[in-house]
Amino acid sequence: MFKIAVLISGNGSNLEALIDACKKNVINGSIDMIISNNPDAYGIQRAKNHSIDYKIIDNNRFETREDFDRALVEELEDCNPDLVVLAGFMRILTPVMIEAFKNRIINIHPSLLPKYPGLDTHNAVIENGDLKHGVTIHFVNEVLDGGQIIAQGEISVNADETLEELKTRIHAIEHVMLPMVVSMFADETINTEKVIYEKFK
Ligand code: GAR
């Protein structure tokens, strides 16, 4: 069985989409471990609801990013995942993690990278009057929201669309794109040479 570990920091709606896709066999794999760096993340409750193993590794307990990553690696090595999915995990990883799981860590980010790495992407789209917005799934490297792009989903920004409306629409396409890409990893049908590009209404 294809083993998935999911790292979260907050609400975990993308985690829920992955759990759902595994339950429905849309993903031929299982989520064996959920790790949150934030003890208050709602995603932890989702792990409990579905009786999935979880660990809280509070980054505030570590002096350096490397120390935190060493704790992550130690925990992850126990379950030896085929894929580590960052689903709203708001930490930059160091080579300690990246080398340990080379080409096995992916992240979902709410923008059409390389546009708008970092936070407040929806705000930036509205403030700049962009006509397009979207999500990106990419391999993780040491650069914030850097790393080779695997898939992008695009929407057109509606006239007068509010921040909340935009955010909701982006979340909705994340919940389609992330399970789709993870299922392709599990089925070994992913072709990382060619970016998957989907347009949504
Ligand atoms: C998602 O929109 C995800 O793309 C974003 O955090 C949100 C988490 O939502 N990730 C990043 O910004 C990473 N740079 P969720 O906790 O409900 O899945």
Coordinates of C-alpha atoms and ligand atoms in Angstrom, one line a residue:
M1 CA 0.0 0.0 0.0
F2 CA 1.3 3.5 -0.9
K3 CA 2.0 5.3 2.3
I4 CA 1.3 9.0 2.7
A5 CA 2.3 11.3 5.5
V6 CA 0.6 14.7 5.7
L7 CA 2.1 17.8 7.4
I8 CA -0.2 20.5 8.6
S9 CA -0.3 23.7 10.5
G10 CA -3.9 24.8 10.6
N11 CA -7.4 24.0 9.5
G12 CA -6.6 20.9 7.5
S13 CA -9.3 21.1 4.8
N14 CA -6.8 19.7 2.3
L15 CA -6.0 17.0 4.7
E16 CA -9.7 16.2 4.9
A17 CA -9.9 16.1 1.1
L18 CA -7.0 13.6 1.1
I19 CA -8.6 11.4 3.8
D20 CA -11.8 11.4 1.9
A21 CA -10.1 10.4 -1.4
C22 CA -8.3 7.5 0.3
K23 CA -11.5 6.3 1.9
K24 CA -13.2 6.4 -1.5
N25 CA -10.2 4.7 -3.2
V26 CA -9.7 7.7 -5.4
I27 CA -6.2 7.5 -4.0
N28 CA -4.8 4.0 -3.9
G29 CA -3.0 4.6 -0.7
S30 CA -3.4 5.3 3.0
I31 CA -2.5 8.2 5.2
D32 CA -0.4 6.6 7.9
M33 CA 0.8 9.7 9.7
I34 CA -0.3 13.3 10.3
I35 CA 2.1 15.8 11.8
S36 CA 1.3 19.2 13.0
N37 CA 3.8 21.8 14.1
N38 CA 1.0 23.7 15.7
P39 CA -0.6 22.2 18.8
D40 CA -3.8 24.2 18.2
A41 CA -4.3 23.2 14.6
Y42 CA -7.9 22.1 13.8
G43 CA -6.4 19.4 11.5
I44 CA -5.4 17.4 14.6
Q45 CA -9.1 17.0 15.4
R46 CA -9.6 15.7 11.9
A47 CA -6.9 13.1 12.5
K48 CA -8.7 12.1 15.7
N49 CA -12.1 12.0 13.9
H50 CA -10.6 9.5 11.4
S51 CA -8.5 7.6 13.9
I52 CA -5.3 8.3 12.0
D53 CA -2.0 8.4 13.9
Y54 CA -0.8 11.9 14.5
K55 CA 2.0 13.7 16.2
I56 CA 2.4 17.3 17.4
I57 CA 5.9 18.5 16.9
D58 CA 5.8 22.1 18.1
N59 CA 8.5 24.1 16.3
N60 CA 8.7 26.5 19.2
R61 CA 10.4 23.8 21.2
F62 CA 13.4 23.8 18.9
E63 CA 16.3 26.3 18.7
T64 CA 17.0 25.9 15.0
R65 CA 15.1 24.9 11.9
E66 CA 17.5 22.0 11.5
D67 CA 16.7 20.6 15.0
F68 CA 13.0 20.8 14.2
D69 CA 13.5 19.0 10.9
R70 CA 15.6 16.3 12.6
A71 CA 12.6 15.7 14.9
L72 CA 10.3 15.5 11.8
V73 CA 12.6 13.1 10.0
E74 CA 12.9 10.9 13.1
E75 CA 9.1 10.7 13.3
L76 CA 8.6 10.2 9.6
E77 CA 11.3 7.5 9.3
D78 CA 9.2 5.3 11.6
C79 CA 6.3 5.2 9.1
N80 CA 8.6 5.4 6.0
P81 CA 6.1 7.2 3.8
D82 CA 6.3 7.0 0.0
L83 CA 5.1 10.6 -0.2
V84 CA 5.1 13.5 2.3
V85 CA 2.4 16.0 1.5
L86 CA 2.6 19.5 2.9
A87 CA -1.1 20.6 3.2
G88 CA -1.1 24.0 4.7
F89 CA 2.2 23.4 6.5
M90 CA 3.6 26.8 7.1
R91 CA 7.3 26.1 7.7
I92 CA 10.3 26.3 5.4
L93 CA 12.1 23.0 5.4
T94 CA 15.9 22.7 5.5
P95 CA 18.1 20.2 3.7
V96 CA 17.8 17.9 6.8
M97 CA 14.2 17.1 5.7
I98 CA 14.6 17.6 2.0
E99 CA 17.6 15.2 1.7
A100 CA 15.9 12.6 3.9
F101 CA 12.9 12.4 1.6
K102 CA 14.4 13.5 -1.7
N103 CA 11.8 13.9 -4.4
R104 CA 9.1 12.6 -2.1
I105 CA 7.9 15.9 -0.6
I106 CA 5.2 17.9 -2.3
N107 CA 3.4 21.1 -1.3
I108 CA 0.2 22.9 -2.3
H109 CA 0.3 26.6 -2.5
P110 CA -2.6 29.0 -3.3
S111 CA -1.2 30.9 -6.3
L112 CA 0.0 30.4 -9.8
L113 CA 3.7 30.1 -8.9
P114 CA 6.2 31.7 -9.5
K115 CA 3.7 34.5 -8.8
Y116 CA 3.1 35.2 -5.1
P117 CA 5.1 32.8 -3.0
G118 CA 4.5 33.3 0.7
L119 CA 1.4 34.6 2.5
D120 CA -1.6 36.7 1.5
T121 CA -1.7 35.5 -2.1
H122 CA -5.5 36.1 -2.5
N123 CA -5.0 39.7 -1.3
A124 CA -2.2 40.2 -3.7
V125 CA -4.3 39.0 -6.6
I126 CA -7.2 41.4 -5.7
E127 CA -4.9 44.3 -5.1
N128 CA -3.1 43.9 -8.3
G129 CA -6.3 43.4 -10.3
D130 CA -5.1 40.1 -11.6
L131 CA -7.5 38.3 -14.0
K132 CA -6.2 34.9 -13.2
H133 CA -5.6 33.1 -9.9
G134 CA -4.9 29.5 -9.0
V135 CA -3.1 26.8 -7.1
T136 CA 0.2 25.1 -7.6
I137 CA 1.5 21.7 -6.4
H138 CA 5.2 21.5 -6.5
F139 CA 8.2 19.5 -5.2
V140 CA 9.6 21.1 -2.1
N141 CA 13.1 22.5 -1.9
E142 CA 14.8 24.9 0.5
V143 CA 13.3 27.9 -1.2
L144 CA 9.9 29.2 0.1
D145 CA 7.3 27.9 -2.3
G146 CA 10.1 27.0 -4.8
G147 CA 10.8 23.6 -6.2
Q148 CA 9.7 22.0 -9.5
I149 CA 6.1 22.6 -10.4
I150 CA 4.0 19.4 -10.9
A151 CA 0.5 20.8 -11.4
Q152 CA -1.4 24.0 -11.6
G153 CA -5.1 24.8 -11.4
E154 CA -6.4 28.1 -12.7
I155 CA -9.5 30.1 -12.3
S156 CA -10.6 33.5 -13.7
V157 CA -11.1 36.2 -11.1
N158 CA -14.7 37.5 -11.2
A159 CA -15.3 41.3 -11.3
D160 CA -15.9 42.6 -7.8
E161 CA -15.0 39.2 -6.3
T162 CA -14.3 39.6 -2.6
L163 CA -11.4 38.1 -0.7
E164 CA -13.5 35.5 1.0
E165 CA -15.2 34.4 -2.3
L166 CA -11.9 34.1 -4.0
K167 CA -10.4 32.2 -1.1
T168 CA -13.4 29.8 -1.0
R169 CA -13.1 29.1 -4.8
I170 CA -9.3 28.5 -4.4
H171 CA -9.9 26.1 -1.6
A172 CA -12.4 24.2 -3.7
I173 CA -10.0 23.6 -6.5
E174 CA -7.2 22.7 -4.1
H175 CA -9.5 19.9 -2.8
V176 CA -9.8 18.6 -6.4
M177 CA -6.2 19.1 -7.5
L178 CA -4.3 17.7 -4.4
P179 CA -6.1 14.3 -4.3
M180 CA -5.7 14.1 -8.1
V181 CA -2.0 14.6 -8.0
V182 CA -1.5 12.3 -4.9
S183 CA -3.5 9.6 -6.6
M184 CA -1.2 9.9 -9.7
F185 CA 1.9 9.4 -7.4
A186 CA 0.2 6.4 -5.8
D187 CA -0.6 4.9 -9.2
E188 CA 2.9 5.8 -10.6
T189 CA 1.2 7.6 -13.5
I190 CA 2.6 11.0 -12.6
N191 CA 4.9 12.5 -15.2
T192 CA 6.9 15.2 -13.5
E193 CA 8.5 16.2 -16.8
K194 CA 5.2 17.9 -17.9
V195 CA 3.2 20.3 -15.7
I196 CA -0.4 19.3 -15.4
Y197 CA -2.6 22.3 -16.2
E198 CA -6.3 22.4 -15.3
K199 CA -8.7 25.3 -15.9
F200 CA -11.7 25.6 -13.5
K201 CA -14.8 27.8 -13.7
Ligands
GAR1 C1 -4.2 26.2 1.7 O1 -4.8 27.2 0.9 C2 -2.8 25.9 1.2 O2 -2.7 26.1 -0.2 C3 -2.0 27.0 1.9 O3 -2.6 27.0 3.2 C4 -4.0 26.7 3.1 C5 -4.2 25.6 4.1 O4 -5.6 25.3 4.2 N1 -0.6 26.8 1.9 C6 0.3 27.7 1.8 O5 0.1 28.9 1.8 C7 1.7 27.2 1.8 N2 2.6 28.2 1.3 P1 -6.1 24.0 4.9 O6 -5.3 24.0 6.3 O7 -7.5 24.2 5.1 O8 -5.7 22.8 4.1

